[in-house]
Tab-separated table of C-alpha atoms in Angstrom:
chain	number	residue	atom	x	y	z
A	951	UNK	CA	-15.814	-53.205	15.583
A	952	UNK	CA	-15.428	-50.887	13.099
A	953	UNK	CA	-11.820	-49.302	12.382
A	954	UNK	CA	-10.802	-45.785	12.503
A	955	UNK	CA	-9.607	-46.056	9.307
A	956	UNK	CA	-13.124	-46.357	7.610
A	957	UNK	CA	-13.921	-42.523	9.254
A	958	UNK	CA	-16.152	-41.597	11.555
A	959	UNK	CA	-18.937	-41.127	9.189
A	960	UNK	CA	-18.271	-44.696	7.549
A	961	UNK	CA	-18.808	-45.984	11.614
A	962	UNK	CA	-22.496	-44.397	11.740
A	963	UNK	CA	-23.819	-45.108	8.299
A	964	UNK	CA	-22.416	-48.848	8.989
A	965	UNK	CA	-24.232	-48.750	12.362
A	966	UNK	CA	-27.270	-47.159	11.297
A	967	UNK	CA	-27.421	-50.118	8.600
A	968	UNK	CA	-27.659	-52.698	11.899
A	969	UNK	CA	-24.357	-55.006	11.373
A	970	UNK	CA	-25.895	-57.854	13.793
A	971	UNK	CA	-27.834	-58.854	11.020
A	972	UNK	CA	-25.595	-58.118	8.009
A	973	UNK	CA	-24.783	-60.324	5.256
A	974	UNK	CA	-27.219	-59.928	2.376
A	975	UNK	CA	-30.258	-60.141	4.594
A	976	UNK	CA	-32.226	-57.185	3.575
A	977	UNK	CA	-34.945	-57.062	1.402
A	978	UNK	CA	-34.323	-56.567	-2.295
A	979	UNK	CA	-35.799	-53.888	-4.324
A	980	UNK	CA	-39.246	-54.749	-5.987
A	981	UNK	CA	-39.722	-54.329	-9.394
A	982	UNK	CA	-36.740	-53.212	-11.757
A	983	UNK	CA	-33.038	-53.716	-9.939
A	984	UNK	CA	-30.419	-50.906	-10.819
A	985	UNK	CA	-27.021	-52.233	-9.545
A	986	UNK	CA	-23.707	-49.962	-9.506
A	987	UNK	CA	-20.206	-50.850	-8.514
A	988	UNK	CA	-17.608	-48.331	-8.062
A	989	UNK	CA	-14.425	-48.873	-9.635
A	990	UNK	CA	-10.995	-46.981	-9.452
A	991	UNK	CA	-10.350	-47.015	-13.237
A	992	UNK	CA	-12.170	-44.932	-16.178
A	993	UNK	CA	-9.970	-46.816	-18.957
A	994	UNK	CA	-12.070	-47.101	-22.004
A	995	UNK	CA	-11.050	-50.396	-22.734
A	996	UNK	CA	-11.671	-51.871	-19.023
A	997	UNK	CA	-15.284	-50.005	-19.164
A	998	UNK	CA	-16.088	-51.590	-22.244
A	999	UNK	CA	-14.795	-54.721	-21.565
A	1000	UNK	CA	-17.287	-54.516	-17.800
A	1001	UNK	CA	-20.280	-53.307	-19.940
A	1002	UNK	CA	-20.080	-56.022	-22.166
A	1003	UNK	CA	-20.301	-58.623	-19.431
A	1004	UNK	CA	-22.632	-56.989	-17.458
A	1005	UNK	CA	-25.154	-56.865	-20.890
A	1006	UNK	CA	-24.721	-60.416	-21.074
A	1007	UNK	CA	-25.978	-61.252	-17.540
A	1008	UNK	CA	-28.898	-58.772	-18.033
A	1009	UNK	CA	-30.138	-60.276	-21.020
A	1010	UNK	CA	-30.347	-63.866	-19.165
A	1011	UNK	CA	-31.371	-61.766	-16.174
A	1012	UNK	CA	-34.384	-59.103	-17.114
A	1013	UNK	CA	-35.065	-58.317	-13.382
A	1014	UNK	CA	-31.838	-56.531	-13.535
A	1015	UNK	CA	-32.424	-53.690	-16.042
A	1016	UNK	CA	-28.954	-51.778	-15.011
A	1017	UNK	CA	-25.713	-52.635	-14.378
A	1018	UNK	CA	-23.597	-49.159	-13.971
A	1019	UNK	CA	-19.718	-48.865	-13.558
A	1020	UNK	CA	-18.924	-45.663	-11.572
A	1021	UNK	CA	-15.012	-44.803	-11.884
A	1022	UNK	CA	-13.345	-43.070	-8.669
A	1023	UNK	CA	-10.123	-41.157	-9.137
A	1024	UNK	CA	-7.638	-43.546	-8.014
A	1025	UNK	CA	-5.716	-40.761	-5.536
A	1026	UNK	CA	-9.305	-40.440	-3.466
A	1027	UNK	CA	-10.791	-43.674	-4.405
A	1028	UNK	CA	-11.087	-45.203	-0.537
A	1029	UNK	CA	-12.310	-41.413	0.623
A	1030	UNK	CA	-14.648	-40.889	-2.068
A	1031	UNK	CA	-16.177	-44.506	-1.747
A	1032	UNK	CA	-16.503	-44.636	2.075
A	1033	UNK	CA	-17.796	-41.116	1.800
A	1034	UNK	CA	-20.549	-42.405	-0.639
A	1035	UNK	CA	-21.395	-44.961	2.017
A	1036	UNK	CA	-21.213	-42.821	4.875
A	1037	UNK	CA	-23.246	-40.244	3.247
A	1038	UNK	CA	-26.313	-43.118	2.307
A	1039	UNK	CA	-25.813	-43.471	-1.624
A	1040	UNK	CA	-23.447	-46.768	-1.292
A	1041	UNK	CA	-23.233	-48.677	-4.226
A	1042	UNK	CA	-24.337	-52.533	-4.839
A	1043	UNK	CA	-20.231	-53.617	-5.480
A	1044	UNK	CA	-16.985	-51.843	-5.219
A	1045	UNK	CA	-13.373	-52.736	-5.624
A	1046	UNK	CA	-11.431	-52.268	-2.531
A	1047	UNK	CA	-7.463	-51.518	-2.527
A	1048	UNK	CA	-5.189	-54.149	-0.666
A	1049	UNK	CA	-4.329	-51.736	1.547
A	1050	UNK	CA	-7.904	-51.605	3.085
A	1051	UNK	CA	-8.729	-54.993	2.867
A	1052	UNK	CA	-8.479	-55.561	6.604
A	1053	UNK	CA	-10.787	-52.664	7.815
A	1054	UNK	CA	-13.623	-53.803	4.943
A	1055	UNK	CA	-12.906	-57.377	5.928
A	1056	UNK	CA	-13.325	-57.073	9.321
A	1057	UNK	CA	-15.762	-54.353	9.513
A	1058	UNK	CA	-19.287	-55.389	8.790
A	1059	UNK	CA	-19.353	-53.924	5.616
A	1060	UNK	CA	-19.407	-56.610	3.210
A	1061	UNK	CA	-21.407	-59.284	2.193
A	1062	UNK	CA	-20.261	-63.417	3.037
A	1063	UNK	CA	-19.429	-65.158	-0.472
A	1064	UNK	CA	-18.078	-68.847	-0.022
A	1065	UNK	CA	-22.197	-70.018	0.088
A	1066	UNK	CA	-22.885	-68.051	-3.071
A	1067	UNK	CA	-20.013	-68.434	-5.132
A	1068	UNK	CA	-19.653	-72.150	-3.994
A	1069	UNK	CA	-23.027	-73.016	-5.086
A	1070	UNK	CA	-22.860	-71.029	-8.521
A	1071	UNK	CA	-23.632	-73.441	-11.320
A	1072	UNK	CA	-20.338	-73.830	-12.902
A	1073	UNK	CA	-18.380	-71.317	-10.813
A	1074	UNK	CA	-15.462	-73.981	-9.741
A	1075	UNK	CA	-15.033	-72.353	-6.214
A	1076	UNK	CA	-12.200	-74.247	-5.785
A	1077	UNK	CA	-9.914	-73.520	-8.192
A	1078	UNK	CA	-9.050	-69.928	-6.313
A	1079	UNK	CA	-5.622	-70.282	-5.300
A	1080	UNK	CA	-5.956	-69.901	-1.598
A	1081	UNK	CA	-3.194	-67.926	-1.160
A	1082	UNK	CA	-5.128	-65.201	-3.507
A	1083	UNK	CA	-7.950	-64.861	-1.181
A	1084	UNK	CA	-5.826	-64.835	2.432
A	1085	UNK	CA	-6.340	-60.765	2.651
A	1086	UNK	CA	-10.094	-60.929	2.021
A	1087	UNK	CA	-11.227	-63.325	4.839
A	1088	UNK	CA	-11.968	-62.988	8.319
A	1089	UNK	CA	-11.886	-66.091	10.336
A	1090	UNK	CA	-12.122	-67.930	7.552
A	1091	UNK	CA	-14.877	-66.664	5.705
A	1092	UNK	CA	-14.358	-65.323	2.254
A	1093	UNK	CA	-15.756	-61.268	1.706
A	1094	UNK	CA	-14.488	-60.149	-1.304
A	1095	UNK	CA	-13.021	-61.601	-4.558
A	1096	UNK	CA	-9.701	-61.216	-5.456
A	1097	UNK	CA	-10.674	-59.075	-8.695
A	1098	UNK	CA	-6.697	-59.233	-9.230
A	1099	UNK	CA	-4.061	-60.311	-8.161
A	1100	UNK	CA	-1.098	-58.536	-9.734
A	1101	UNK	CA	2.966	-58.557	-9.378
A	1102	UNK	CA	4.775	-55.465	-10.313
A	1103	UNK	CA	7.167	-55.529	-12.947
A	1104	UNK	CA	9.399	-52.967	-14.852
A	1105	UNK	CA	8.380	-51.555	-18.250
A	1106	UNK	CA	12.264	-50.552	-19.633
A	1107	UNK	CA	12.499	-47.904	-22.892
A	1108	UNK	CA	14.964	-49.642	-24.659
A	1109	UNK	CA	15.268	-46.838	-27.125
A	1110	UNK	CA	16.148	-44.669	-24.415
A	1111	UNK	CA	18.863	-47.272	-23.317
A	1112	UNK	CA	20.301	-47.774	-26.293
A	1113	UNK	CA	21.113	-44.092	-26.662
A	1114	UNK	CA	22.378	-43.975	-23.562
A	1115	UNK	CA	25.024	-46.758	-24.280
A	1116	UNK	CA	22.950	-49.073	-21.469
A	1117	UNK	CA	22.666	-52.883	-21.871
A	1118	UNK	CA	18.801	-53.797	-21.764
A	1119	UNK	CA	17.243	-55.332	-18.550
A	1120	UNK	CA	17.019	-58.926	-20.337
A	1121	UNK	CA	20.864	-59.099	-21.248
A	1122	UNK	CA	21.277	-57.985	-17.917
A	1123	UNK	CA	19.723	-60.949	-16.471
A	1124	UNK	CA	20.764	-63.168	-18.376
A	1125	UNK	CA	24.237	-62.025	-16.788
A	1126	UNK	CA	22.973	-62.643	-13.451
A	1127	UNK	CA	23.335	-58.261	-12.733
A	1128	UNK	CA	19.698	-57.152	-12.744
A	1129	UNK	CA	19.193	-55.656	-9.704
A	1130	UNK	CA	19.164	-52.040	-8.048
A	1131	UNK	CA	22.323	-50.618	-8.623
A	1132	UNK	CA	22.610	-51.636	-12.196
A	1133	UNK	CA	19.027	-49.865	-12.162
A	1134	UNK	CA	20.729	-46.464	-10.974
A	1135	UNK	CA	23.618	-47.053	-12.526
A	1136	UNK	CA	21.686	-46.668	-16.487
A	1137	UNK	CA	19.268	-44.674	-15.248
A	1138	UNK	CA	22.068	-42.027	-14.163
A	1139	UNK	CA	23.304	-42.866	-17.647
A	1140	UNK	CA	20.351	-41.889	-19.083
A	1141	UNK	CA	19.637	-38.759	-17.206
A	1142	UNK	CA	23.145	-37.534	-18.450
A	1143	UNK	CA	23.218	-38.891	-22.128
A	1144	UNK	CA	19.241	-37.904	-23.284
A	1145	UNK	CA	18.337	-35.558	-20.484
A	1146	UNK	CA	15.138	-38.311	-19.982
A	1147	UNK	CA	14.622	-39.449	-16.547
A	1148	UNK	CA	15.568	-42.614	-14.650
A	1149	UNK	CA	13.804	-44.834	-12.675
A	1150	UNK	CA	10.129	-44.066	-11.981
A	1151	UNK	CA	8.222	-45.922	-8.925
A	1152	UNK	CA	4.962	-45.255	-10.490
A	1153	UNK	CA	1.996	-44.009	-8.080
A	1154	UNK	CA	4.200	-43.116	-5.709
A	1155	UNK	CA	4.867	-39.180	-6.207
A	1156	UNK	CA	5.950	-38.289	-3.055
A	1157	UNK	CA	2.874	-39.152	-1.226
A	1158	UNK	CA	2.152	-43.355	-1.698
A	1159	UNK	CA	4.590	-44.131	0.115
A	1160	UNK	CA	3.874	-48.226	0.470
A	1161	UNK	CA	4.348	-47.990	-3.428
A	1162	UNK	CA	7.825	-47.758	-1.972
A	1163	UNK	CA	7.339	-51.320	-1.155
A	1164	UNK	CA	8.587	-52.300	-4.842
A	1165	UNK	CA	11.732	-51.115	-3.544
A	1166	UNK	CA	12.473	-51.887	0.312
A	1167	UNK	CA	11.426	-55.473	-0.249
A	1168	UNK	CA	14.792	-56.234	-1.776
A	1169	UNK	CA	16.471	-55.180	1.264
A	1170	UNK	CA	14.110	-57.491	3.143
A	1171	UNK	CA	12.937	-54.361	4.998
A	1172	UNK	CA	9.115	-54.390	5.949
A	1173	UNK	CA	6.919	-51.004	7.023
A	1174	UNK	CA	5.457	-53.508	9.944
A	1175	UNK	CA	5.741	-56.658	12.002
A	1176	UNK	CA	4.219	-59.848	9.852
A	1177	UNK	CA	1.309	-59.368	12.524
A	1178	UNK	CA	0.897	-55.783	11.841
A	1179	UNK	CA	1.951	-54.814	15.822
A	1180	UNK	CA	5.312	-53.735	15.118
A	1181	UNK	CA	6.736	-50.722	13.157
A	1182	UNK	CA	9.802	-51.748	10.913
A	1183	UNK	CA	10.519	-48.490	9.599
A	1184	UNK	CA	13.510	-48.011	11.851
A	1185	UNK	CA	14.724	-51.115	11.701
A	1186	UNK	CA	18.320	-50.952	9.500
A	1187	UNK	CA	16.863	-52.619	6.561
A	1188	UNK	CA	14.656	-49.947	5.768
A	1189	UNK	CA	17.144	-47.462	7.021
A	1190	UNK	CA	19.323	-49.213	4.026
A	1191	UNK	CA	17.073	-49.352	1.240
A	1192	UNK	CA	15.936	-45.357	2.149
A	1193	UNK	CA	19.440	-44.350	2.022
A	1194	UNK	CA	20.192	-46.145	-1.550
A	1195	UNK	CA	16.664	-44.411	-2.555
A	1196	UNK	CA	17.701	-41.052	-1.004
A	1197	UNK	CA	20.916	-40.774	-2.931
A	1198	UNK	CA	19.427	-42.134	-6.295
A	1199	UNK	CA	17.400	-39.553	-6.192
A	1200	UNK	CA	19.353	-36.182	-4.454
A	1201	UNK	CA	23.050	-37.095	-5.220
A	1202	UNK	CA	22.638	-38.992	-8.562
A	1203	UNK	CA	19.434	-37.657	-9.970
A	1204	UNK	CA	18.751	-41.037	-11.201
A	1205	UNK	CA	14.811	-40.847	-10.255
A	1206	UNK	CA	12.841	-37.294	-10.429
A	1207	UNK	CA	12.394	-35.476	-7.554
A	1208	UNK	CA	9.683	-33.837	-5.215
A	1209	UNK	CA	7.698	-31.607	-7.946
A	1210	UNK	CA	8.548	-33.078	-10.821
A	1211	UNK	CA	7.392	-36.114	-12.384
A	1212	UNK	CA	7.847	-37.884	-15.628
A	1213	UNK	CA	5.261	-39.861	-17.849
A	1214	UNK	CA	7.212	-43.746	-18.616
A	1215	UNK	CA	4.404	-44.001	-21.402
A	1216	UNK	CA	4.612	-41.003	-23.184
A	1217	UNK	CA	8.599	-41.938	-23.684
A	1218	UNK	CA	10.028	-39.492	-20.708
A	1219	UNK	CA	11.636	-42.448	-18.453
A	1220	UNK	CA	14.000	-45.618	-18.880
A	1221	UNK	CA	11.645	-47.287	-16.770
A	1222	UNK	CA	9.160	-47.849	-14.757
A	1223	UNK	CA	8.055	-49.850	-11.502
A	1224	UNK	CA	3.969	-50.925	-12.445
A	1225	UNK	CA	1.786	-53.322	-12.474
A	1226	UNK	CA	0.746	-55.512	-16.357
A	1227	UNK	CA	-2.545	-53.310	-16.622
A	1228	UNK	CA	-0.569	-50.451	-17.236
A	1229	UNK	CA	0.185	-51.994	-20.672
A	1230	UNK	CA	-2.695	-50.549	-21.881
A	1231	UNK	CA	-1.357	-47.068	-21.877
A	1232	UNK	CA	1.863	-48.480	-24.156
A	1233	UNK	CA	1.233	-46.526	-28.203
A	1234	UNK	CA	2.673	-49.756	-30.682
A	1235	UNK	CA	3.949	-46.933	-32.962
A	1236	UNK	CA	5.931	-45.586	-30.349
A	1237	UNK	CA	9.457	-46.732	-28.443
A	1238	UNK	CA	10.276	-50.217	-27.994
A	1239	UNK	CA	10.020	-51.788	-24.723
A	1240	UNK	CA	10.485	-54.788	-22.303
A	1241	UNK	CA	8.324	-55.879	-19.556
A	1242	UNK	CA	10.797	-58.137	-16.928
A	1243	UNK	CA	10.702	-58.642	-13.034
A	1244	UNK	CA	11.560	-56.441	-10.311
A	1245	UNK	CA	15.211	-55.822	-9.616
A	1246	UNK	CA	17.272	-57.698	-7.199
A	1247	UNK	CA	18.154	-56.120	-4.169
A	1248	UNK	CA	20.971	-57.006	-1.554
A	1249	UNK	CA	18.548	-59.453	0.686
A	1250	UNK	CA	18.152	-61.299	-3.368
A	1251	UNK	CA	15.053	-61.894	-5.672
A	1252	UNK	CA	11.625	-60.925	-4.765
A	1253	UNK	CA	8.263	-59.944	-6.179
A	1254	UNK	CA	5.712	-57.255	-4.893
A	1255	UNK	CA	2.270	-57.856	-5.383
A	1256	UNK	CA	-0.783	-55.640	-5.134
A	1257	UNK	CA	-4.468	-56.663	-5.198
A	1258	UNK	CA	-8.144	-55.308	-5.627
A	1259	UNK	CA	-11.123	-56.765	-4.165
A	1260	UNK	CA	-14.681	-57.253	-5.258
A	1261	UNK	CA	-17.433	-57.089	-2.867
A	1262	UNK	CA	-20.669	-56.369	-2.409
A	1263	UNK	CA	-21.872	-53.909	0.349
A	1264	UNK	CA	-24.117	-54.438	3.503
A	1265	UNK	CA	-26.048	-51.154	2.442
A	1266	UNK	CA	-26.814	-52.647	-0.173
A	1267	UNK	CA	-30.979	-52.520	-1.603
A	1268	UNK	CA	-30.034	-55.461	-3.882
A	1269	UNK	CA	-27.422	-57.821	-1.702
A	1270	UNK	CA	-28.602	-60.828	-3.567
A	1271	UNK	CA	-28.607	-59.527	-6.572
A	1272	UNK	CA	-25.467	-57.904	-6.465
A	1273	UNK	CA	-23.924	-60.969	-5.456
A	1274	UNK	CA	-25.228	-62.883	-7.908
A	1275	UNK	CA	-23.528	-60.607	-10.960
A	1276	UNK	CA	-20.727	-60.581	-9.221
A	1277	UNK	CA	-20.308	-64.925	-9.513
A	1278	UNK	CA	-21.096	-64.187	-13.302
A	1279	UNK	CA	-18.302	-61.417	-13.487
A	1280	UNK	CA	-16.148	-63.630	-12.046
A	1281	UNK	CA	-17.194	-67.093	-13.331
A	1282	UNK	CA	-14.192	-69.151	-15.323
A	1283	UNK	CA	-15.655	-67.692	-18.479
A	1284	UNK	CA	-15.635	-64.067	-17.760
A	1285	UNK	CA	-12.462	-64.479	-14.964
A	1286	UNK	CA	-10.414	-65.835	-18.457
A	1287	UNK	CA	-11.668	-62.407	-20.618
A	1288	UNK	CA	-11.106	-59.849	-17.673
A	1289	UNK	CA	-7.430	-61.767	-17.412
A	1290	UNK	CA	-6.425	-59.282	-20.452
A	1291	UNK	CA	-5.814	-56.637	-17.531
A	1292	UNK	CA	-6.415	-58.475	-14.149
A	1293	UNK	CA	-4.104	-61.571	-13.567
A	1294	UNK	CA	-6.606	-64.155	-12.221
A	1295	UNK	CA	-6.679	-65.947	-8.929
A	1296	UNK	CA	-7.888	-69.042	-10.812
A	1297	UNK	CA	-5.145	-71.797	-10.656
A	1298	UNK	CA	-6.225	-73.142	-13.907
A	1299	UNK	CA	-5.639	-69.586	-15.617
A	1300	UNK	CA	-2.559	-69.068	-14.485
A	1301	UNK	CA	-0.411	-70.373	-17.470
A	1302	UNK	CA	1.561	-68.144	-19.619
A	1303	UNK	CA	-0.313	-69.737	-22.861
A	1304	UNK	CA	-3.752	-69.153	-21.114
A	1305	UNK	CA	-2.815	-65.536	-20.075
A	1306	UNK	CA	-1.264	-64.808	-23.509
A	1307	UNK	CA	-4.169	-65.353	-25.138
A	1308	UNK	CA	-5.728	-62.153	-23.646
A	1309	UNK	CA	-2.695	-59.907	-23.250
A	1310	UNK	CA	-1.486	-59.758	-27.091
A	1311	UNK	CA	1.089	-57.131	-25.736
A	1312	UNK	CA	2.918	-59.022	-23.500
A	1313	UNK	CA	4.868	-62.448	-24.763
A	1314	UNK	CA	4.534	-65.948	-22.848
A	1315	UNK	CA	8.144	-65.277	-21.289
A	1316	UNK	CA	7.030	-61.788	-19.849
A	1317	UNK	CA	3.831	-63.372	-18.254
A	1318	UNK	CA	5.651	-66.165	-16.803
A	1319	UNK	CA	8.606	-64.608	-14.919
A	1320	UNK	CA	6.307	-61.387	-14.023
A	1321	UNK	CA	2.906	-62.255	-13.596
A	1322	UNK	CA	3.137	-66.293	-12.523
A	1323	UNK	CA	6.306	-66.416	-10.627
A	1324	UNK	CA	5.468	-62.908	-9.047
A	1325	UNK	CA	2.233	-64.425	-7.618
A	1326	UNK	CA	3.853	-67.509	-6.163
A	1327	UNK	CA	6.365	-65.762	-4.580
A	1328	UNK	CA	5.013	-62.238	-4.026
A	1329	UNK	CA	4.184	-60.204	-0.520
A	1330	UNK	CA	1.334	-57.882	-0.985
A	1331	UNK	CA	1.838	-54.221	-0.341
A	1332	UNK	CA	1.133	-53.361	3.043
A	1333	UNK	CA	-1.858	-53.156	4.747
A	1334	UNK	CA	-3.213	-52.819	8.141
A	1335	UNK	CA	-6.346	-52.067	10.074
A	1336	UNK	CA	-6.774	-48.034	10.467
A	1337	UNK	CA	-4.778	-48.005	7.139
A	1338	UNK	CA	-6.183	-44.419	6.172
A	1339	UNK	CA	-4.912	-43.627	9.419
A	1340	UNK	CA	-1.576	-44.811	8.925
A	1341	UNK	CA	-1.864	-43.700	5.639
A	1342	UNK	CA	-1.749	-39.889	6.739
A	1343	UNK	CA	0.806	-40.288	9.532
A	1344	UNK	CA	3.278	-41.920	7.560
A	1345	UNK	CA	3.071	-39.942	4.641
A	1346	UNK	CA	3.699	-36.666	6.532
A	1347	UNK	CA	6.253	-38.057	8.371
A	1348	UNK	CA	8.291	-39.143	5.334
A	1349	UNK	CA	8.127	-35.722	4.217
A	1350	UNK	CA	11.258	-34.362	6.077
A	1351	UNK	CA	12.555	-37.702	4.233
A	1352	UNK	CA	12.483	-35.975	0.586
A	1353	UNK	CA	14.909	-33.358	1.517
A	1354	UNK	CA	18.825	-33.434	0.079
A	1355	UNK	CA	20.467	-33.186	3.582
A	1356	UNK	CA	17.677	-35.226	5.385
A	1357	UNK	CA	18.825	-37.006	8.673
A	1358	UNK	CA	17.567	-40.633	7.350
A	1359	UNK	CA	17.878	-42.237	10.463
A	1360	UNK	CA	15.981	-39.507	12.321
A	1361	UNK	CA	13.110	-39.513	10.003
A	1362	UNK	CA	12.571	-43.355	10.301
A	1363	UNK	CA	12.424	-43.280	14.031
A	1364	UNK	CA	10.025	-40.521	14.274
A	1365	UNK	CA	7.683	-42.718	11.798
A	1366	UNK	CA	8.270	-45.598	14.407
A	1367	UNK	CA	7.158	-42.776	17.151
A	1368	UNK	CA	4.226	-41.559	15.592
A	1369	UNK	CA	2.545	-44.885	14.429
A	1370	UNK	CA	3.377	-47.292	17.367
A	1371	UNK	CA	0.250	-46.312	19.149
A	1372	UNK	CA	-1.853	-47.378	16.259
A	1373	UNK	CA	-0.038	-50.414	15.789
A	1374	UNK	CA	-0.035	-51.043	19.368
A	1375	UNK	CA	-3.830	-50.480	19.570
């Protein structure tokens, strides 16, 4: 069945491709192959880093004559690719968010791996934590790679402490007070001392919401049931944690509000909820920084993880080719050089010497309590089927939540209202 969520168009180019007999069963192109995956960054650095790889498996491979990377903006990235698709231009590969992992998974869209990347010379199939890959199976059967696997951390200024008069995040756990409030409390501080702002939940601006997830989490509140049936918006948890947010923001300007917005990375904010990748935007002439877990929140410790897939489409001319580059992209070899930006799902690379060795920004002691503990103890952000759907409703919804005198309670429940029927269905 395909899911709402995929649109209407995705629905008739998937059926017009015949999904009874999907699964890398059409015929390859003859003669030269051109291959093209979509991704959701244009980072010079990741590009390069792609293109490199992908001119190594060409040269053992001269059937393949093109490997090219086609970045998506990252606000329309699901739209734009399942537009591609609908519209009969899909590419070979694409990365797919966590938060559509069930509708891709489930859909007929993708590809089967476990037979190729099990019986890839040298691939070490097993060494995938299986916890990684959870999200991108369907009844078992694996249907994308877990491209990354990635906690969210804080990036803190320090400078921007400091001249506040704020104690920096690791003194502060080393106390046994990092958590939320003591989050407010500086970034108030700073708002008031260097006219900088607060906290920043990056990505989220007022419309991605589940980015929002880096936050409710430590109240133990949940946007839906573990099964995905039942709406947990309403439920006092989240009507806690959207209160707490609600004032940071309106009553003690601690976080910048709708229609404004503040760059952590060109030195406007204290800090900044993100994932490691974003380390790459970090200048080493400019402040200094510290890269440390997620606050505590009143249910205690927890991490927040978020996750891209790699799979190869149905629609695809090449299937078989396709999948093939993608076991060399992400053989040990090349999983341990694309670790620089994407934490690996490889048990064997998840060390904080092994990951060190490809993230010279970031110390042993960051990539341990961020990156390793974050993915052994880490939810992912949610997801559901008819996410896009879900997507919409809840984000327009939540917008009589980002008002000073909003009835918190009020909003949540009409959320719970507007979604059950999805959920339900």
């Amino acid at each position: 069945m395909i899911r709402r969520s995929l649109a209407v168009g995705l629905a008739g180019a998937l059926g017009a491709a015949g999904l009874a007999a999907c699964g890398g069963d059409s015929e390859e192109t003859t003669g030269p192959i051109s291959l093209r995956m979509t991704v959701w960054s244009a980072n010079d650095d990741h590009l390069a880093l792609f293109n490199a790889i992908a001119d190594e498996y060409m040269a053992d491979n001269p059937d393949v004559t093109e490997i090219a990377f086609d970045p998506l903006p990252f606000e329309t990235y699901t739209t734009a690719l399942t537009t591609q698709i609908a519209g009969g231009n899909p590419p070979d590969l694409a990365w797919i968010f966590e938060s559509n992992a069930p509708d891709f998974v489930t859909s007929g869209a993708l590809v089967p791996l476990d037979d190729a990347l099990g019986d890839a010379d040298g691939y070490e199939y097993d060494d995938l934590v299986p916890a990684t890959t959870d999200l991108w199976r369907d009844e078992g059967t694996l249907y994308a790679y877990p491209f990354s696997t990635s906690p969210f951390g804080v990036f803190a200024n320090l400078d921007l402490l400091d001249e506040a008069g704020q104690g920096a995040p690791a003194e502060m756990i080393a106390a046994g007070e990092w958590d939320w409030d003591t989050v407010i409390d500086a970034s108030e501080a700073v708002g008031e001392q260097t006219g900088a702002a607060g906290m920043v939940i990056r990505d989220f601006d007022y419309t991605g919401w589940d980015y929002l997830s880096t936050q409710w989490t430590g109240w133990g509140a949940q946007a839906w049931s573990d099964d995905g049936s039942t709406c947990g918006f309403a439920q006092p948890e989240m009507v806690e944690s959207m209160t707490f947010l609600h004032d940071a923001i309106f009553t003690r300007q601690a976080m910048p509000g709708p229609g404004t917005s503040a760059d952590f990375f060109a030195g406007e904010a204290a800090y900044t909820v993100t994932q490691i990748s974003r380390a790459s935007l970090l200048d080493e002439d400019g402040f200094d920084w510290d890269l440390v877990p997620l606050p505590a929140g009143p249910a205690g410790e927890y991490a927040v993880i978020g996750q891209a897939g790699l799979g190869v489409l149905t629609q695809s001319e090449n299937p078989q080719a396709a999948t093939d580059f993608l076991a060399f992209m992400t053989n040990p070899e090349n999983s341990a050089k694309l670790a620089q930006y994407f934490p690996p799902p490889r048990q064997s690379q998840l060390t904080a010497d092994t990951l060190a060795q490809t993230n010279p920004l970031l110390s042993a002691e960051q990539l341990q309590d961020v990156v390793i503990d974050g993915i052994s103890t880490g939810v992912v952000k949610p997801s559901n089927t008819s996410q896009a759907e879900l997507n919409q409703i809840i984000r327009a919804e939540l917008d009589d939540l980002w008002l000073p005198n909003a009835d918190i309670p009020a909003v949540l429940d009409s959320v719970c209202e507007a979604i059950d029927p999805l959920l339900a269905g």
